[in-house]
CSV table of C-alpha atoms in Angstrom, one decimal:
chain,number,residue,atom,x,y,z
Z,1,MET,CA,27.3,20.1,19.6
Z,2,THR,CA,27.3,17.2,22.1
Z,3,GLY,CA,25.7,19.3,24.7
Z,4,LYS,CA,23.0,20.5,22.3
Z,5,ALA,CA,22.3,17.0,21.2
Z,6,ILE,CA,22.1,15.7,25.0
Z,7,GLY,CA,19.5,18.5,25.6
Z,8,VAL,CA,17.6,17.5,22.5
Z,9,LEU,CA,17.6,14.0,23.6
Z,10,VAL,CA,16.3,15.1,27.0
Z,11,LEU,CA,13.3,16.8,25.5
Z,12,VAL,CA,12.3,14.2,23.2
Z,13,LEU,CA,12.6,10.9,25.4
Z,14,GLY,CA,12.2,12.8,28.9
Z,15,PRO,CA,8.4,12.5,29.1
Z,16,ALA,CA,8.6,8.8,28.4
Z,17,ALA,CA,11.3,8.2,30.9
Z,18,ALA,CA,9.4,9.9,33.5
Z,19,LEU,CA,6.4,7.3,32.8
Z,20,TYR,CA,8.8,4.6,32.8
Z,21,VAL,CA,10.2,5.6,36.3
Z,22,ALA,CA,6.5,5.8,37.5
Z,23,GLY,CA,5.7,2.2,36.6
Z,24,TYR,CA,3.8,2.8,33.4
Z,25,THR,CA,6.2,0.6,31.2
Z,26,ALA,CA,4.1,-0.1,28.3
Z,27,ALA,CA,2.8,3.5,28.1
Z,28,ALA,CA,6.2,4.8,28.2
Z,29,HIS,CA,7.4,2.8,25.2
Z,30,TYR,CA,4.5,4.1,23.2
Z,31,VAL,CA,5.0,7.7,24.2
Z,32,ALA,CA,8.6,7.5,23.2
Z,33,LEU,CA,7.9,5.8,20.1
Z,34,GLY,CA,5.1,8.5,19.1
Z,35,THR,CA,7.6,11.3,20.0
Z,36,VAL,CA,10.6,10.0,18.0
Z,37,LEU,CA,8.4,9.2,15.0
Z,38,ALA,CA,6.4,12.6,15.1
Z,39,ALA,CA,9.6,14.4,15.6
Z,40,GLN,CA,11.4,12.7,12.7
Z,41,MET,CA,8.4,13.4,10.3
Z,42,SER,CA,8.0,17.0,11.6
Z,43,LEU,CA,11.7,17.8,10.9
Z,44,LEU,CA,12.3,15.8,7.6
Z,45,ALA,CA,8.9,16.5,6.0
Z,46,ARG,CA,8.0,20.0,7.1
Z,47,PRO,CA,5.4,20.8,4.7
Z,48,VAL,CA,3.3,17.9,6.1
Z,49,ALA,CA,4.4,18.1,9.8
Z,50,GLY,CA,0.9,18.5,10.9
Z,51,PHE,CA,-0.2,15.1,9.8
Z,52,SER,CA,2.4,13.8,12.2
Z,53,ILE,CA,-0.1,13.7,14.8
Z,54,LEU,CA,-2.1,11.1,12.8
Z,55,LEU,CA,0.7,8.4,13.1
Z,56,PRO,CA,-1.4,6.6,15.8
Z,57,VAL,CA,-4.3,6.2,13.1
Z,58,ALA,CA,-1.9,4.4,10.8
Z,59,TYR,CA,-0.7,2.1,13.8
Z,60,ALA,CA,-4.2,1.4,14.9
Z,61,ALA,CA,-5.5,0.6,11.4
Z,62,ALA,CA,-2.5,-1.9,10.8
Z,63,ALA,CA,-3.2,-3.5,14.1
Z,64,ILE,CA,-6.8,-4.0,13.6
Z,65,THR,CA,-6.6,-5.2,10.0
Z,66,ALA,CA,-3.4,-7.5,10.8
Z,67,GLN,CA,-5.8,-10.5,11.4
Z,68,SER,CA,-6.9,-10.1,7.7
Z,69,THR,CA,-3.8,-10.6,5.5
Z,70,GLY,CA,-5.3,-9.1,2.6
Z,71,GLY,CA,-6.4,-5.8,4.2
Z,72,VAL,CA,-3.0,-5.2,6.1
Z,73,VAL,CA,-1.1,-6.0,3.0
Z,74,ALA,CA,-3.0,-3.4,1.0
Z,75,LEU,CA,-2.3,-0.9,3.6
Z,76,ILE,CA,1.3,-1.5,3.7
Z,77,VAL,CA,1.8,-1.4,0.1
Z,78,ALA,CA,-0.3,1.9,-0.2
Z,79,VAL,CA,1.9,3.7,2.6
Z,80,ALA,CA,5.2,2.4,1.1
Z,81,ALA,CA,4.2,3.7,-2.3
Z,82,ILE,CA,3.3,7.1,-0.8
Z,83,VAL,CA,6.5,7.1,0.9
Z,84,GLY,CA,8.6,6.5,-2.4
Z,85,ALA,CA,6.4,9.1,-4.3
Z,86,ALA,CA,7.3,11.7,-1.9
Z,87,SER,CA,10.9,11.6,-3.1
Z,88,SER,CA,9.9,13.9,-5.7
Z,89,GLN,CA,9.7,16.7,-3.1
Z,90,GLY,CA,12.6,15.1,-1.1
Z,91,LEU,CA,10.0,14.2,1.9
Z,92,GLN,CA,10.4,10.3,2.0
Z,93,ARG,CA,12.8,10.3,4.8
Z,94,GLY,CA,10.2,12.0,7.1
Z,95,LEU,CA,7.3,9.9,5.9
Z,96,LEU,CA,9.0,6.8,6.7
Z,97,ALA,CA,7.6,7.5,10.2
Z,98,VAL,CA,4.2,6.8,8.9
Z,99,LEU,CA,5.5,3.3,7.4
Z,100,ALA,CA,7.3,2.5,10.7
Z,101,ALA,CA,3.9,3.1,12.6
Z,102,THR,CA,2.2,0.9,10.1
Z,103,LEU,CA,4.5,-1.8,10.1
Z,104,ILE,CA,4.8,-2.0,13.8
Z,105,GLY,CA,1.0,-2.1,14.2
Z,106,SER,CA,0.9,-4.9,11.7
Z,107,SER,CA,3.0,-7.1,14.2
Z,108,GLU,CA,0.8,-6.3,17.0
Z,109,PRO,CA,-2.7,-7.5,16.1
Z,110,ALA,CA,-5.4,-6.7,18.5
Z,111,ALA,CA,-9.2,-5.9,18.6
Z,112,PRO,CA,-10.3,-2.4,18.4
Z,113,SER,CA,-10.7,-2.2,22.2
Z,114,ALA,CA,-7.3,-3.7,22.9
Z,115,VAL,CA,-5.7,-1.2,20.6
Z,116,LEU,CA,-7.0,1.8,22.3
Z,117,ALA,CA,-4.5,2.2,24.9
Z,118,PRO,CA,-1.5,1.9,22.8
Z,119,THR,CA,-3.0,4.3,20.2
Z,120,LEU,CA,-3.6,6.9,23.0
Z,121,ALA,CA,0.0,6.7,24.2
Z,122,LEU,CA,1.1,7.1,20.6
Z,123,PHE,CA,-1.1,10.1,20.2
Z,124,VAL,CA,0.3,11.7,23.4
Z,125,GLY,CA,3.8,11.1,22.1
Z,126,SER,CA,3.0,12.1,18.7
Z,127,CYS,CA,1.7,15.7,19.9
Z,128,ILE,CA,4.7,16.0,22.0
Z,129,GLY,CA,7.2,15.4,19.1
Z,130,TYR,CA,5.1,17.7,16.8
Z,131,VAL,CA,5.2,20.6,19.3
Z,132,LEU,CA,8.8,20.0,20.2
Z,133,ALA,CA,9.7,20.1,16.4
Z,134,LYS,CA,7.7,23.2,15.9
Z,135,THR,CA,8.9,25.2,18.8
Z,136,LEU,CA,12.2,24.1,20.5
Z,137,LEU,CA,13.6,22.2,17.8
Z,138,ARG,CA,12.6,24.4,14.9
Z,139,ASP,CA,16.2,25.5,14.0
Z,140,ILE,CA,17.1,21.9,13.2
Z,141,PHE,CA,17.5,21.3,9.6
Z,142,VAL,CA,18.6,18.2,8.0
Z,143,ASP,CA,19.8,17.8,4.4
Z,144,ALA,CA,17.3,16.4,2.0
Z,145,ARG,CA,17.5,15.6,-1.8
Z,146,ALA,CA,14.6,15.3,-4.2
Z,147,VAL,CA,14.3,13.5,-7.5
Z,148,ASN,CA,12.5,14.1,-10.7
Z,149,PRO,CA,8.9,12.8,-10.9
Z,150,GLN,CA,9.7,9.8,-13.1
Z,151,THR,CA,12.4,8.5,-10.7
Z,152,ALA,CA,10.1,9.1,-7.9
Z,153,LEU,CA,7.4,7.1,-9.5
Z,154,SER,CA,10.0,4.3,-10.2
Z,155,PHE,CA,11.1,4.4,-6.5
Z,156,ALA,CA,7.5,4.2,-5.3
Z,157,MET,CA,7.0,0.9,-7.2
Z,158,LEU,CA,10.2,-0.4,-6.4
Z,159,LEU,CA,9.6,0.4,-2.4
Z,160,ALA,CA,6.1,-1.0,-2.6
Z,161,ILE,CA,7.4,-4.2,-3.9
Z,162,LEU,CA,10.5,-4.4,-1.7
Z,163,VAL,CA,8.4,-3.9,1.5
Z,164,LEU,CA,5.9,-6.2,0.5
Z,165,VAL,CA,8.5,-9.0,-0.2
Z,166,ALA,CA,10.3,-8.3,3.0
Z,167,TRP,CA,7.0,-8.4,5.0
Z,168,LEU,CA,5.9,-11.6,3.6
Z,169,ALA,CA,9.3,-13.2,4.0
Z,170,SER,CA,9.2,-12.4,7.7
Z,171,ARG,CA,5.7,-13.9,7.8
Z,172,ALA,CA,6.8,-17.0,6.0
Z,173,VAL,CA,9.8,-17.7,8.6
Z,174,ASP,CA,7.2,-17.1,11.6
Z,175,LEU,CA,8.9,-13.8,12.7
Z,176,THR,CA,6.1,-12.2,14.8
Z,177,ARG,CA,8.3,-9.4,15.5
Z,178,GLY,CA,9.9,-9.0,12.0
Z,179,TRP,CA,8.4,-5.7,11.2
Z,180,TRP,CA,11.9,-4.2,11.4
Z,181,ILE,CA,13.0,-6.2,8.3
Z,182,PRO,CA,10.7,-4.5,5.7
Z,183,PHE,CA,11.5,-1.1,7.4
Z,184,ALA,CA,15.3,-1.7,7.4
Z,185,VAL,CA,14.9,-2.0,3.7
Z,186,ALA,CA,12.9,1.2,3.1
Z,187,ALA,CA,15.1,3.1,5.5
Z,188,ALA,CA,18.2,2.2,3.8
Z,189,GLY,CA,17.0,2.6,0.2
Z,190,HIS,CA,17.3,5.8,-1.6
Z,191,PRO,CA,16.0,7.0,-5.1
Z,192,ALA,CA,19.1,9.3,-5.7
Z,193,ILE,CA,22.4,7.8,-6.9
Z,194,SER,CA,25.4,9.0,-5.0
Z,195,GLY,CA,28.7,8.6,-7.1
Z,196,SER,CA,28.7,5.5,-9.1
Z,197,ALA,CA,26.1,2.6,-8.9
Z,198,LEU,CA,28.6,0.2,-7.5
Z,199,ARG,CA,29.6,2.7,-4.7
Z,200,SER,CA,25.9,3.4,-4.0
Z,201,LEU,CA,25.1,-0.4,-3.9
Z,202,ALA,CA,28.4,-1.0,-1.5
Z,203,VAL,CA,26.8,1.6,0.7
Z,204,LEU,CA,23.4,0.1,0.7
Z,205,ALA,CA,24.8,-3.5,1.3
Z,206,ALA,CA,26.8,-2.2,4.4
Z,207,THR,CA,23.9,-0.3,5.8
Z,208,LEU,CA,21.6,-3.3,5.5
Z,209,LEU,CA,24.1,-5.7,7.0
Z,210,GLY,CA,25.1,-3.1,9.7
Z,211,THR,CA,21.4,-2.9,10.6
Z,212,LEU,CA,21.1,-6.8,11.0
Z,213,VAL,CA,24.2,-6.7,13.3
Z,214,LEU,CA,22.9,-3.9,15.5
Z,215,VAL,CA,19.4,-5.5,15.9
Z,216,ALA,CA,21.0,-8.8,16.7
Z,217,VAL,CA,23.1,-7.1,19.5
Z,218,ILE,CA,20.0,-5.5,20.8
Z,219,GLU,CA,17.9,-8.7,20.7
Z,220,LEU,CA,20.6,-10.4,22.6
Z,221,SER,CA,20.3,-8.2,25.5
Z,222,ALA,CA,17.7,-8.7,28.3
Z,223,VAL,CA,19.0,-6.0,30.7
Z,224,VAL,CA,17.1,-2.8,30.8
Z,225,VAL,CA,19.9,-0.5,31.5
Z,226,VAL,CA,22.0,-1.9,28.9
Z,227,ARG,CA,19.0,-1.4,26.3
Z,228,ALA,CA,18.9,2.2,27.7
Z,229,VAL,CA,22.6,2.8,27.0
Z,230,TYR,CA,22.2,1.6,23.5
Z,231,LEU,CA,19.3,4.0,22.8
Z,232,VAL,CA,21.1,7.0,24.2
Z,233,VAL,CA,24.4,6.2,22.3
Z,234,LEU,CA,22.7,5.6,19.0
Z,235,SER,CA,20.5,8.6,19.4
Z,236,LEU,CA,23.3,10.8,20.2
Z,237,LEU,CA,25.1,9.5,17.0
Z,238,VAL,CA,22.2,10.4,14.9
Z,239,LEU,CA,21.9,14.0,16.6
Z,240,THR,CA,25.4,14.7,16.1
Z,241,ALA,CA,27.0,12.9,13.1
Z,242,GLY,CA,23.7,11.8,11.5
Z,243,ARG,CA,22.5,15.3,10.5
Z,244,THR,CA,24.9,15.5,7.5
Z,245,ARG,CA,25.3,11.7,6.9
Z,246,ARG,CA,22.3,10.0,5.4
Z,247,TRP,CA,23.9,6.6,5.3
Z,248,LEU,CA,24.2,6.8,9.2
Z,249,ARG,CA,20.6,8.0,9.9
Z,250,ALA,CA,19.6,5.1,7.6
Z,251,LEU,CA,21.9,2.5,9.4
Z,252,LEU,CA,20.8,3.8,12.9
Z,253,TYR,CA,17.0,4.4,12.5
Z,254,THR,CA,15.8,0.8,12.6
Z,255,PRO,CA,17.9,-0.2,15.8
Z,256,ILE,CA,16.5,2.8,17.6
Z,257,LEU,CA,13.0,2.0,16.7
Z,258,VAL,CA,13.6,-1.8,17.9
Z,259,LEU,CA,14.9,-0.4,21.1
Z,260,LEU,CA,11.6,1.9,21.6
Z,261,VAL,CA,9.1,-1.1,21.0
Z,262,THR,CA,8.0,-2.8,24.1
Z,263,HIS,CA,9.6,-6.2,23.3
Z,264,GLN,CA,12.4,-7.3,25.6
Z,265,GLY,CA,15.3,-9.3,24.1
Z,266,GLY,CA,17.3,-12.1,25.5
Z,267,GLY,CA,16.2,-15.6,26.7
Z,268,PRO,CA,16.9,-18.9,25.1
Z,269,GLU,CA,14.2,-18.3,22.2
Z,270,VAL,CA,16.3,-15.4,20.9
Z,271,LEU,CA,18.7,-17.4,19.1
Z,272,GLU,CA,16.0,-19.3,17.2
Z,273,TYR,CA,14.5,-15.9,16.4
Z,274,LEU,CA,17.8,-14.4,15.2
Z,275,GLN,CA,18.2,-17.6,12.8
Z,276,SER,CA,15.1,-17.0,11.3
Z,277,ALA,CA,15.7,-13.3,10.9
Z,278,LEU,CA,19.1,-14.2,9.2
Z,279,LEU,CA,17.2,-16.4,6.8
Z,280,ALA,CA,14.6,-13.8,5.8
Z,281,CYS,CA,17.2,-11.1,5.6
Z,282,ALA,CA,19.6,-13.1,3.2
Z,283,ALA,CA,16.6,-13.3,0.8
Z,284,VAL,CA,15.2,-9.9,1.2
Z,285,PHE,CA,18.3,-8.0,1.2
Z,286,GLY,CA,19.4,-9.8,-2.1
Z,287,VAL,CA,16.1,-8.7,-3.5
Z,288,ALA,CA,16.8,-5.1,-2.4
Z,289,LEU,CA,20.1,-4.9,-3.7
Z,290,LEU,CA,19.0,-6.1,-7.1
Z,291,GLY,CA,16.1,-3.7,-7.3
Z,292,GLN,CA,18.2,-0.6,-6.2
Z,293,TRP,CA,20.9,-1.5,-8.7
Z,294,LEU,CA,18.3,-1.7,-11.5
Z,295,LEU,CA,16.9,1.8,-10.5
Z,296,TRP,CA,20.3,3.3,-10.3
Z,297,THR,CA,21.5,1.8,-13.7
Z,298,ILE,CA,18.3,2.1,-15.9
Z,299,GLY,CA,17.5,5.7,-14.6
Z,300,PRO,CA,20.3,7.3,-12.7
Z,301,ASP,CA,19.3,10.4,-10.9
Z,302,SER,CA,21.7,12.3,-8.6
Z,303,GLY,CA,18.9,14.1,-7.1
Z,304,HIS,CA,18.6,17.9,-6.3
Z,305,ALA,CA,18.1,20.2,-3.2
Z,306,ALA,CA,14.3,19.9,-2.2
Z,307,ALA,CA,12.5,23.0,-2.7
């Protein structure tokens, strides 16, 4: 299993690694990001896998409209609602890739001319990820559960509200790279209840707290080799143990994306950044726990196997 996981990791990150070694650092990050997001979407949302090559469009739209708060908020809320609604077909885990691209774009505001290069790199990566998912990785299947339409509608509304609150909270404390906070909330949330509401709430709380700790560890590191080791280790965990453990995928998804985005951690300003992030997370995670608890208690849905 480990050998196969290493092979998959080489296929997914190999092209980006080659670009990085060749000196195309920024392009390498975006190619890797596009590959991972497209592969994630193609494997976990197979019926709409073809749309994964449009992930760069979501990124570009968010980056261009980021200077207009109203426009980017409307885009983020719409995408979050679509992700939540897709839970009626068990596709929400795959469509998180679209939300990730949108949130990352919203944290990198740029004029249309400036956004062209990263968008093209993302497109190349998306094509690589889609092709890999449809060919060499086509035999990989990940467990997915769907919920009834009413639960999916409630989850769509909840997810849109939570993502909006988290995005606004990160902006309120001046987190220019705070896109991962609303994404962590979306990645950890789930419409189907597993066991009792209290148990599901405890798993959600542990996932959110674990995500915060992992992101903090990553941000404190400025050494490229160390960050590369983090990326390899976390990716291998997802590819081995994460296939049958939804909570592990939810825990590691955000830290992996943080490692793929071009920002480098470390430096004296990182402590101030983490203090602001902790403040935002304390409020956002509390709201997320309350919202999920209401969803699981008012209309509990254990889910069913996706068609």
